[in-house]
Coordinates of C-alpha atoms in Angstrom, one line a residue:
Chain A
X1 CA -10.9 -4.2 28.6
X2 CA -7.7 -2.3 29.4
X3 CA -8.6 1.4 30.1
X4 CA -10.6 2.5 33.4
X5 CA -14.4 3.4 32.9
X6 CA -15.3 6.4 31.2
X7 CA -17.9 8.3 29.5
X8 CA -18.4 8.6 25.8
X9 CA -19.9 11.4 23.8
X10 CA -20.3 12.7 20.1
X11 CA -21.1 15.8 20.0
X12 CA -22.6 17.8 16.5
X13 CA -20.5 20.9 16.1
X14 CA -17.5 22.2 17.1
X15 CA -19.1 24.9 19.6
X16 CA -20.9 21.6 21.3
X17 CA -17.6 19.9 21.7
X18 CA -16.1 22.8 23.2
X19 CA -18.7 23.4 25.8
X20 CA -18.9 20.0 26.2
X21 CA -15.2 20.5 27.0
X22 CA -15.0 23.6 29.0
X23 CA -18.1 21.5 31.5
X24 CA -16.0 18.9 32.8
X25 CA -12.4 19.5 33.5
X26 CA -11.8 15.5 33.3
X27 CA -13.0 15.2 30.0
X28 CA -10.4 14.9 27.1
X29 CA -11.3 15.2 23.1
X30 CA -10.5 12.1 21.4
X31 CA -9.9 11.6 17.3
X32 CA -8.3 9.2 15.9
X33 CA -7.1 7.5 18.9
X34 CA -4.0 6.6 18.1
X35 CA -2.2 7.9 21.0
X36 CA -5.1 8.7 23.4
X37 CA -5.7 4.8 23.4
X38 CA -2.9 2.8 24.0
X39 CA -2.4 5.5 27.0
X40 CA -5.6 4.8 28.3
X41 CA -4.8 1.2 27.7
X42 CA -1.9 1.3 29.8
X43 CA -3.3 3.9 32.2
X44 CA -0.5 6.3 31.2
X45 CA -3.8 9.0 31.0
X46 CA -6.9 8.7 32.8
X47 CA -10.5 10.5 31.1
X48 CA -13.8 11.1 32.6
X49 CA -15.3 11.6 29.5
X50 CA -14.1 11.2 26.0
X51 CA -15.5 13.8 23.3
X52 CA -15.4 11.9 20.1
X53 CA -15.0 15.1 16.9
X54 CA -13.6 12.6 14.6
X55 CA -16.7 13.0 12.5
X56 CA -17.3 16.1 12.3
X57 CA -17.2 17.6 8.8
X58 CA -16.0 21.1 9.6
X59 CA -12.9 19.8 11.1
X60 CA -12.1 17.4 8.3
X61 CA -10.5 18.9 4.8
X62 CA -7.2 20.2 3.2
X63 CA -7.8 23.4 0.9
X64 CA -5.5 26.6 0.2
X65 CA -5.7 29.9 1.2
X66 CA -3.7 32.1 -0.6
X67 CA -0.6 31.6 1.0
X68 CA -1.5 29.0 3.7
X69 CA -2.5 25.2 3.5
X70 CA -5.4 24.8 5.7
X71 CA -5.4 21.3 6.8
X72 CA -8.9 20.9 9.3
X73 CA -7.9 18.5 12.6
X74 CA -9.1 15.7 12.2
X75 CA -8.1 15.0 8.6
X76 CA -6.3 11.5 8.8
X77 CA -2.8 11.6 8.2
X78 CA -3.1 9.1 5.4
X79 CA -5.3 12.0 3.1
X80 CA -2.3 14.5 3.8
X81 CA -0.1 11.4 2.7
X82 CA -2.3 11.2 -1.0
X83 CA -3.2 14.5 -1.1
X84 CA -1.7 16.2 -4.2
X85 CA -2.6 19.9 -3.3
X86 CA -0.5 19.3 -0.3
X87 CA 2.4 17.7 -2.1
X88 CA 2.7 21.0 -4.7
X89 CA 2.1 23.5 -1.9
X90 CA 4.2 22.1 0.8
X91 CA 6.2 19.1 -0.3
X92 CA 7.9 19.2 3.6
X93 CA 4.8 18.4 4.6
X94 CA 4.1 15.3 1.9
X95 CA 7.9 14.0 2.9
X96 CA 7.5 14.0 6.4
X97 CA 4.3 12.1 6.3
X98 CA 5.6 8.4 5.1
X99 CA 8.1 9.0 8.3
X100 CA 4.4 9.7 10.8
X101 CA 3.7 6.0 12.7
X102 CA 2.4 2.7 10.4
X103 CA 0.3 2.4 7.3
X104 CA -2.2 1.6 9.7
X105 CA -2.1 4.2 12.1
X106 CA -1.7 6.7 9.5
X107 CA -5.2 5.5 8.4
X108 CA -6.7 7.0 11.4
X109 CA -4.2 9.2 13.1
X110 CA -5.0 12.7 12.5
X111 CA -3.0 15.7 12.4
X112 CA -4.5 17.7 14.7
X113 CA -4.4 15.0 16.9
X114 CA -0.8 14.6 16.2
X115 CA 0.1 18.3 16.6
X116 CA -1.8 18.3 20.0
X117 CA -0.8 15.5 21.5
X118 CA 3.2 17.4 20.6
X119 CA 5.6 14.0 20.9
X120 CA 9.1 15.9 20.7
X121 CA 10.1 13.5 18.3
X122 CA 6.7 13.5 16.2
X123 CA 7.5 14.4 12.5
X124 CA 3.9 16.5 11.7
X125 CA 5.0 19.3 14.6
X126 CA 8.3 19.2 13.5
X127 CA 7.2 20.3 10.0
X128 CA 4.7 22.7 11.7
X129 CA 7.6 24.3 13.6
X130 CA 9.8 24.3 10.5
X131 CA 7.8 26.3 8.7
X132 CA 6.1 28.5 11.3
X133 CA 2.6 27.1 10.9
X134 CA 0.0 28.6 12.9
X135 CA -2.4 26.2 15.1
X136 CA -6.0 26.9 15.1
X137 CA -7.9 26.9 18.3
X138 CA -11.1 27.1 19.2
X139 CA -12.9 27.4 22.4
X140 CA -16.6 29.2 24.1
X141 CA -14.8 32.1 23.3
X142 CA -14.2 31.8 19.9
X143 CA -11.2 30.9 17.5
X144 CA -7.5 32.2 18.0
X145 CA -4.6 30.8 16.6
X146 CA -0.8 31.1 17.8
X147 CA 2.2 30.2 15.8
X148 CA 3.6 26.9 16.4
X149 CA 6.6 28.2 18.3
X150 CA 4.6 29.0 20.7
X151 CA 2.0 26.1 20.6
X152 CA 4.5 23.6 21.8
X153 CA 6.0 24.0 25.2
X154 CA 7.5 20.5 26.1
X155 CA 7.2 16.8 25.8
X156 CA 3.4 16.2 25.8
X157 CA 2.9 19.9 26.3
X158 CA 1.3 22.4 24.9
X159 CA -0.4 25.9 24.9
X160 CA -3.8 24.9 25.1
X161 CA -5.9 26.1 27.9
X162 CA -8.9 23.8 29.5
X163 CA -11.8 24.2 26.9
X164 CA -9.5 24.9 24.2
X165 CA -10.0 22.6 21.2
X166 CA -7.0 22.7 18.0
X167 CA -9.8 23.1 14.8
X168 CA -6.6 23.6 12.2
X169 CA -3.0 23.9 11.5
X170 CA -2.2 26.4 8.6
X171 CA 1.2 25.7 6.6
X172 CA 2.2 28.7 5.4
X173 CA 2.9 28.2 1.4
X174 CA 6.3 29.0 -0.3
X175 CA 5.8 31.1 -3.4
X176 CA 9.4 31.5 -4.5
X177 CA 10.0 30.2 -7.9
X178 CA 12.8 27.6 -6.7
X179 CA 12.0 26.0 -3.8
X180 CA 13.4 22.5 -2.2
X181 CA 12.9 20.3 0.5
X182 CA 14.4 17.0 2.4
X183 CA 13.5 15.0 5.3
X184 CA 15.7 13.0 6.9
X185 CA 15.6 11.0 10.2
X186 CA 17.4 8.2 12.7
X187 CA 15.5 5.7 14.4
X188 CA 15.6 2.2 15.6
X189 CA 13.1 0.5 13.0
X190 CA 11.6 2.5 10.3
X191 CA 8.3 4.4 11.7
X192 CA 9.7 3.9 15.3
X193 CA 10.1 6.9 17.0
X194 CA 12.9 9.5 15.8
X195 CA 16.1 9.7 17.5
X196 CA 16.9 12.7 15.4
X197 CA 14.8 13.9 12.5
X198 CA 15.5 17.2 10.2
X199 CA 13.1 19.0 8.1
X200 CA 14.5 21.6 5.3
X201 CA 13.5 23.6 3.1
X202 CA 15.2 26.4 0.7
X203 CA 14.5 28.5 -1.5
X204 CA 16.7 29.6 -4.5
X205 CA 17.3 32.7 -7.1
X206 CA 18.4 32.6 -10.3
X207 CA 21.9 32.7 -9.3
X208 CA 21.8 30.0 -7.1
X209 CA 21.8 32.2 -4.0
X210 CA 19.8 31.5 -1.3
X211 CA 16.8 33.8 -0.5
X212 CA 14.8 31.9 2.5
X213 CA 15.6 28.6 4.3
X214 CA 14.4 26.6 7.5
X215 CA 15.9 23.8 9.2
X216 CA 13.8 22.2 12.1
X217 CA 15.5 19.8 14.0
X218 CA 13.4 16.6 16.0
X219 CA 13.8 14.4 18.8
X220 CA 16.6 16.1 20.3
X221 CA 15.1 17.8 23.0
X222 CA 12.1 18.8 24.8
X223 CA 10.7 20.1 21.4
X224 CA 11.2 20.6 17.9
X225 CA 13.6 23.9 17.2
X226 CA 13.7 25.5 14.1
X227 CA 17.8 26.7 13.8
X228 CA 18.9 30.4 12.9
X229 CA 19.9 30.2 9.3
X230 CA 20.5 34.0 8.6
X231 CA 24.1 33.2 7.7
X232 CA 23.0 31.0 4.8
X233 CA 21.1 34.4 2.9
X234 CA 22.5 35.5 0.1
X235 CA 25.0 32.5 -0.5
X236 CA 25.9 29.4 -2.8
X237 CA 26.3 27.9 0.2
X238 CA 28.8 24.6 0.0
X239 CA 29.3 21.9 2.3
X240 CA 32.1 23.3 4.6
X241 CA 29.6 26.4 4.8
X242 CA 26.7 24.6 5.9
X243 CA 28.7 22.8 8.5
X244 CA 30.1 25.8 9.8
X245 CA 26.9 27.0 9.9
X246 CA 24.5 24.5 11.1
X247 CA 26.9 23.2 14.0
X248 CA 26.8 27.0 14.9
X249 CA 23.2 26.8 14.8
X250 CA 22.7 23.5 16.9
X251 CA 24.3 25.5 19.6
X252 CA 21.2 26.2 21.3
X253 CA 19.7 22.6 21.3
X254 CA 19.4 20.7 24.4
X255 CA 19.7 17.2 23.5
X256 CA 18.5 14.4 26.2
X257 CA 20.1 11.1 27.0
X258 CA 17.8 7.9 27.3
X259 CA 17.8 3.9 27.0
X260 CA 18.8 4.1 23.2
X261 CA 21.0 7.1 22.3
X262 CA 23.3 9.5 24.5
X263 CA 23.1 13.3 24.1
X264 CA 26.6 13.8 22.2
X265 CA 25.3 11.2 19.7
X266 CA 22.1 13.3 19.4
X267 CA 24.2 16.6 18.7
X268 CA 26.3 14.7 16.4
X269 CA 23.3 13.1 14.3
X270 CA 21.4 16.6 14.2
X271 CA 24.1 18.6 12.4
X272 CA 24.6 15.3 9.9
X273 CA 21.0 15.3 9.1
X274 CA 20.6 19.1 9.3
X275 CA 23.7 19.4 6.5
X276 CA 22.0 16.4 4.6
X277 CA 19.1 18.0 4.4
X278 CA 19.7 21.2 3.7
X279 CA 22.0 20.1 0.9
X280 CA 19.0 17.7 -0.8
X281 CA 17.1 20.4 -0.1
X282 CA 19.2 22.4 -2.4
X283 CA 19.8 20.0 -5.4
X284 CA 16.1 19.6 -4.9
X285 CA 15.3 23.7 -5.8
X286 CA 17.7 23.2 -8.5
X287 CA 16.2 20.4 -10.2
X288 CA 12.4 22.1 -9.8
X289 CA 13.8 25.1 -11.5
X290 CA 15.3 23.1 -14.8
X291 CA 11.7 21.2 -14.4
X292 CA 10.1 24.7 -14.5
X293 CA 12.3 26.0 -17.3
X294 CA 11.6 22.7 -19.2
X295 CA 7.8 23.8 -18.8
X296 CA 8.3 27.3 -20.1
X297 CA 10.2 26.1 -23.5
X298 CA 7.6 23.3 -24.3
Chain B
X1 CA -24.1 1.8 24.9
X2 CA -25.4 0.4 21.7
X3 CA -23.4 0.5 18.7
X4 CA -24.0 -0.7 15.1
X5 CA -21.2 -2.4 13.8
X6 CA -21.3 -3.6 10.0
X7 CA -18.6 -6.3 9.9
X8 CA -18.1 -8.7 7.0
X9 CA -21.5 -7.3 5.7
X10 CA -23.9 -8.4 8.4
X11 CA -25.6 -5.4 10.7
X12 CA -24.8 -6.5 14.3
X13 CA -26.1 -4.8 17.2
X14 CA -24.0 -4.8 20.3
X15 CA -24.1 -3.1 24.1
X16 CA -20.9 -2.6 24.8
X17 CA -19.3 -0.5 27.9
X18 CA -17.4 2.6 26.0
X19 CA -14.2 1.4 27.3
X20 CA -14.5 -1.9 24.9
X21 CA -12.4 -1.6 22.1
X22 CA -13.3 -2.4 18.7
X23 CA -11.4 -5.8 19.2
X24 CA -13.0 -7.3 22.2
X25 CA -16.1 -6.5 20.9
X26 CA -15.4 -8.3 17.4
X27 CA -13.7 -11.2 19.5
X28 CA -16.2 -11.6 22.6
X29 CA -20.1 -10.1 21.1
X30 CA -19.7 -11.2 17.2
X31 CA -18.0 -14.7 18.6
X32 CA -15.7 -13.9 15.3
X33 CA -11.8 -14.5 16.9
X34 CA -9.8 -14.4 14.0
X35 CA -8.3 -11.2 14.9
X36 CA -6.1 -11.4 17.4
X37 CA -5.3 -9.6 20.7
X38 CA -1.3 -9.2 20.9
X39 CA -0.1 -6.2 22.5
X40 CA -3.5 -4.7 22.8
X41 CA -2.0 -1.7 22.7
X42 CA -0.7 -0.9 18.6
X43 CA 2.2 -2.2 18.3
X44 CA 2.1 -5.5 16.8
X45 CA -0.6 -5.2 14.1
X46 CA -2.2 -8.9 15.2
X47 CA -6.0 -7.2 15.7
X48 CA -5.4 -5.2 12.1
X49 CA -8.9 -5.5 10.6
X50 CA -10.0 -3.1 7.8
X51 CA -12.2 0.0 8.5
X52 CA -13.9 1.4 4.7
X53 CA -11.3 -1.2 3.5
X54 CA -8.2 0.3 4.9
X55 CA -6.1 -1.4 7.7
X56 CA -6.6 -0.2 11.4
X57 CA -5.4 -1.6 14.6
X58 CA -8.9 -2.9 16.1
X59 CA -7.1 -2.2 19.6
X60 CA -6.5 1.2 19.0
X61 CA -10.4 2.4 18.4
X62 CA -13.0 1.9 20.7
X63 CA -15.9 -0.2 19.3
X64 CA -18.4 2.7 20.2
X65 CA -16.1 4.7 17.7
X66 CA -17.0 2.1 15.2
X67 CA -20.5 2.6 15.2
X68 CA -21.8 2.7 11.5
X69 CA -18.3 1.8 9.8
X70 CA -17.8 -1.1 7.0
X71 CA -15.3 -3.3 8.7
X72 CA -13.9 -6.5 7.2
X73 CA -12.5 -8.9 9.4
X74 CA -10.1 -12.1 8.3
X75 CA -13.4 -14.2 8.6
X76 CA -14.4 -11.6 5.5
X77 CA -11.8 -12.2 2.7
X78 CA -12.4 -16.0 1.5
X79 CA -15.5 -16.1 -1.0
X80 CA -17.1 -19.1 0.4
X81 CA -17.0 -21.5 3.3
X82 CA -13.8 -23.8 3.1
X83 CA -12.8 -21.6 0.5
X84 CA -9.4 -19.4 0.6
X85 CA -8.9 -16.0 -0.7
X86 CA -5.8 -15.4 -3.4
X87 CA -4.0 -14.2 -0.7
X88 CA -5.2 -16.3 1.7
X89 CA -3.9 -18.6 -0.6
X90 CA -0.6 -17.3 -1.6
X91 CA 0.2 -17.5 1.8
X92 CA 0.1 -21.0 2.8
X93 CA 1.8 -21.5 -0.8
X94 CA 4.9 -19.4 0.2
X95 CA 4.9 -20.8 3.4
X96 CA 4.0 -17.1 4.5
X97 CA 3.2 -18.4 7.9
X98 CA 4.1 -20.7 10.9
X99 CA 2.4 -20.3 14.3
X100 CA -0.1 -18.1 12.7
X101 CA -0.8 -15.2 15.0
X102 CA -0.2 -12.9 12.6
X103 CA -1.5 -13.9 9.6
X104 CA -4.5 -12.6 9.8
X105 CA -3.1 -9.4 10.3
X106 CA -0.3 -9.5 7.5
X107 CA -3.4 -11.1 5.1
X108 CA -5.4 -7.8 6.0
X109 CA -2.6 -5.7 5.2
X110 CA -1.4 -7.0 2.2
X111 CA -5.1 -7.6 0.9
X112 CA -5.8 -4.1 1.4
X113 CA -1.9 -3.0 -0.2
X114 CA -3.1 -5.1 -3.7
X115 CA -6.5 -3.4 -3.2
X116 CA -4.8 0.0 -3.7
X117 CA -1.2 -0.7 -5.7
X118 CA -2.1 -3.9 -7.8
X119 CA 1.5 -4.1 -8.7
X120 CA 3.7 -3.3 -5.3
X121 CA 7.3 -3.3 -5.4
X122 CA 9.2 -5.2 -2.7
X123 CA 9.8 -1.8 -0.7
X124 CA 6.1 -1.1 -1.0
X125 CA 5.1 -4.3 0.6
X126 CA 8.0 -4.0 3.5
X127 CA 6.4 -0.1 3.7
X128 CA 2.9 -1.3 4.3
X129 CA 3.4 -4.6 6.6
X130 CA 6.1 -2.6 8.5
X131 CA 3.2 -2.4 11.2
X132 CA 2.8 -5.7 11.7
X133 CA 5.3 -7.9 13.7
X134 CA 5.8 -11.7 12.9
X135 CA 8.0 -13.0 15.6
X136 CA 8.2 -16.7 13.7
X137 CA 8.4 -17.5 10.3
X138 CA 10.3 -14.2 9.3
X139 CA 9.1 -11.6 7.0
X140 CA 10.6 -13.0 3.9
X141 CA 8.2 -15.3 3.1
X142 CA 5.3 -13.2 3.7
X143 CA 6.4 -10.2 1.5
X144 CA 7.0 -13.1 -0.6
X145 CA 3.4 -14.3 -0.4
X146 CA 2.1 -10.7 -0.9
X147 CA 4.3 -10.5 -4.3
X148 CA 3.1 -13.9 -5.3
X149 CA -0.9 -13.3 -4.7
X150 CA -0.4 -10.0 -6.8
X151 CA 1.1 -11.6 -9.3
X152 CA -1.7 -14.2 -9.7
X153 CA -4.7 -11.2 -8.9
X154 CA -3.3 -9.4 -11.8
X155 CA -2.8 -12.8 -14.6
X156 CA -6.3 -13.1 -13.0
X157 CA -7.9 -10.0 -13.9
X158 CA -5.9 -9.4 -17.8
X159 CA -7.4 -10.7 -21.1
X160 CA -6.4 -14.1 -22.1
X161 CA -5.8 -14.7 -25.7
X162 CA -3.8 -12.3 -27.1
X163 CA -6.7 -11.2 -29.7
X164 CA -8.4 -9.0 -27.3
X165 CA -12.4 -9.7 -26.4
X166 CA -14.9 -9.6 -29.1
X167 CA -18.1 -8.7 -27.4
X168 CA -20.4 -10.7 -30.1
X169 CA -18.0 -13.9 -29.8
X170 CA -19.4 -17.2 -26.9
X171 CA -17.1 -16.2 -24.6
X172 CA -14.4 -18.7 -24.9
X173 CA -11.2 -17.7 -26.3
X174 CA -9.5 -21.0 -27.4
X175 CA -6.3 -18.9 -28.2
X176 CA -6.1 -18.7 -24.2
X177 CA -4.7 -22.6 -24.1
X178 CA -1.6 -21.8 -26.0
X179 CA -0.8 -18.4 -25.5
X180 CA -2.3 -17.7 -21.6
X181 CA 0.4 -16.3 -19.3
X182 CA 1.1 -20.1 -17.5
X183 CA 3.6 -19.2 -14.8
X184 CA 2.1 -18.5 -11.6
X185 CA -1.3 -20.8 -12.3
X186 CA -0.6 -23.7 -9.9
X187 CA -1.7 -26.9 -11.7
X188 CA -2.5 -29.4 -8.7
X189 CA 0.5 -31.1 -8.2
X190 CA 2.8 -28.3 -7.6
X191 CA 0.4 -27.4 -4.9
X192 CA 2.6 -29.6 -2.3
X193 CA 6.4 -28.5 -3.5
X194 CA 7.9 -25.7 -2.4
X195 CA 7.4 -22.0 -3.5
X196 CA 4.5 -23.9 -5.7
X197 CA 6.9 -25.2 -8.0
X198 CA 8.2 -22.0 -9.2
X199 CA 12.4 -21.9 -9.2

């Protein structure tokens, strides 16, 4: 037995767990453990009392409303992963996920758990932040919810107040007819954390133009940043262009030396991957509009 | 605290502290120590034991957390005492192991991968063992292993004969000793050579 004592509850409902919470300043919720344990193990954090909502069925579902994918907390990363209402409505989402830990860990990881816990170089809030999801949180005094942007403060820190409890993060839903997306990422072993991830995704008129896109870059710094891509709208944007644009863009990160990679190596790897990704993203609209045509002439 | 925990399907009660994770209880109050303790903190994949028939790191959950869950353990896969599972199997036929400390882990895995995908492709197999760190024998020979036992699970589980099944026919289908998919069926001898005989 690794981790120090502590006291282990289950509560029934949500509003239980957050009292529970809001009681006893030491105590910590716990899910699907993935990162909570191996702390405790190693005495990295320290718990009174653990609040076990892993089984509670309110917090545990994907479903779609309107323009939002609702995905509850403690749905395991692995039903995201298989999920096919989350691979039409946000494919980002579906191909960030293979990139989130192990098989195994996947199998009980959660992504509430993964947005709260708010690695900087964790794939789920990077996706979150990419798309301006909103995080769902509940405490005594009700539920709120606050765009990610504002959720996620700095390594291994977040907005939440003491008694606060995230329920749900809600991925807002692209309707545009031609929409793409890419993940790409750098990291020692596959699954090991990222160096330097990049989310994108784009979407595309009829002429090829581009009406909306988001690049969110991970790993680089304190947190993941969505870049300013405002010079992007309303152009065929090539290569040279999305260079130009996205090594304007990366400007603002604040990349971190450590034991494996140095800061100017992070800069460097975060345009590559942000161009890469931005330009699958684009092939990727364009093929899903010839697919869509294709459906209409059947 | 008492928990229930439903391993290899036997209902055993254990008190356990909360701080006892799902491994050290498996290991020290069910007496069953074929999952391993490596890192005992989620790195290595030794502990992997399957939770509702997926693979989880038994270190990673507390056994409190486990309370009420189906959980199959390496002592759970062979279908009778001195018996071997396919994979279980395949594995010491590829020479998919050497010191052993992770096999049970990488037999979990890949038991529960050709549970799900009966026909994996060689990235699939790398994809789902990627958890799980062999620091001996290499990984070659267990993706190897995991390729092999599918192969034989699925020439195990199709028709044989090529005449299909009639349902009001004994059910013996002498076609099957000419025209039976023979590769991958180890006759006895080819037990001991390498790679069971294949090239």
């Amino acid at each position: 037995m690794k981790p120090a004592p502590f006291e282990y509850v289950r509560p029934d409902s949500v509003a239980q767990a957050c009292e529970m919470l809001a009681a006893d300043e030491d105590a910590r919720i716990i899910a699907g453990g993935q990162t909570l344990v191996p702390m405790l193990a190693m005495r990295l954090a320290r718990a009174a009392k653990l609040i076990d909502i892993y089984r509670l069925p309110e917090l545990n579902g994907i479903r779609v409303e309107s323009d939002v994918l609702v995905i509850g907390a403690t749905t395991r990363q692995v039903q995201v992963e298989r999920s096919a209402l989350a691979a039409q409505s946000t494919p980002l989402l579906a191909k960030a996920l293979p990139w989130v830990g192990h098989p195994p860990t996947r199998n009980r990881g959660t992504v509430g758990g993964s947005v709260a816990n708010a690695d900087p170089s964790a794939e789920i809030p990077l996706v979150a932040v990419t798309l301006g999801a909103e995080i769902e949180i509940t405490n005594p005094d009700g539920v709120t919810s606050m765009p990610a942007d504002d959720f996620f403060i700095g390594p291994m820190l977040t907005s939440v107040m003491p008694g606060d409890c995230v329920t749900a993060v809600r991925f807002p839903i692209w309707r545009h007819a031609r929409v793409g997306t890419a993940f790409h990422e750098v990291s020692a072993r596959k699954s090991d954390f990222a160096f330097v991830a990049a989310a994108a995704q784009v979407a595309l008129d009829d002429d090829g133009k581009c009406i909306a896109a988001a690049l969110g870059i991970g790993g680089v710094g304190d947190r993941a940043v969505r870049l300013d891509l405002a010079k992007l709208l309303g152009e065929t944007a090539g290569t040279a262009k999305l260079k130009d644009v996205v090594a304007e863009a990366a400007t603002v990160l604040e990349p971190s030396s450590d034991l494996h990679v140095s800061a100017t190596y992070r800069t460097r790897v975060a345009v590559t991957l942000g161009v890469r990704a931005l330009e699958d993203a684009m092939t990727d609209a364009r093929s899903s509009a010839t697919q869509s045509n294709r459906g209409i002439t059947q | 605290m008492k928990v229930t925990l439903k391993v290899n399907g036997r209902v055993c009660s254990a008190d356990v502290e909360p701080r006892k994770t799902l491994l050290d209880a498996i290991r020290e109050d069910l007496a069953l120590v074929g999952s391993h303790a490596g890192c005992e903190h989620g790195v290595c994949g030794a502990c992997t034991v399957l939770l509702e028939g997926e693979p989880v790191r038994s270190c990673l959950m507390f056994a409190v957390q486990a309370d009420g869950y189906e959980i199959t353990t390496i002592e759970g896969l062979a279908p009778a005492p001195g018996e071997l599972s396919v994979v279980q199997d395949a594995f010491c036929e590829t020479h998919g192991l050497q010191c052993g400390y992770c096999t049970s882990g990488m037999i979990l895995t890949g038991h529960a991968l050709l549970q799900r995908t009966p026909e994996p492709t060689r990235e699939e197999i790398v994809e789902a063992i990627s958890g799980n760190i062999c620091r001996c024998t290499g990984y070659g020979q267990i993706v190897e292993a995991i390729e092999f036992a599918g192969e034989r699970l699925r020439k195990a589980n199709a028709p044989r004969g090529s005449k299909g099944v009639d349902a009001n026919q004994p059910h013996v289908d002498l076609s099957a000793e000419t025209d039976a998919p023979q590769e991958g069926v180890l006759k006895a001898a080819q037990a001991d050579t390498p790679h069971g005989g294949r090239p």
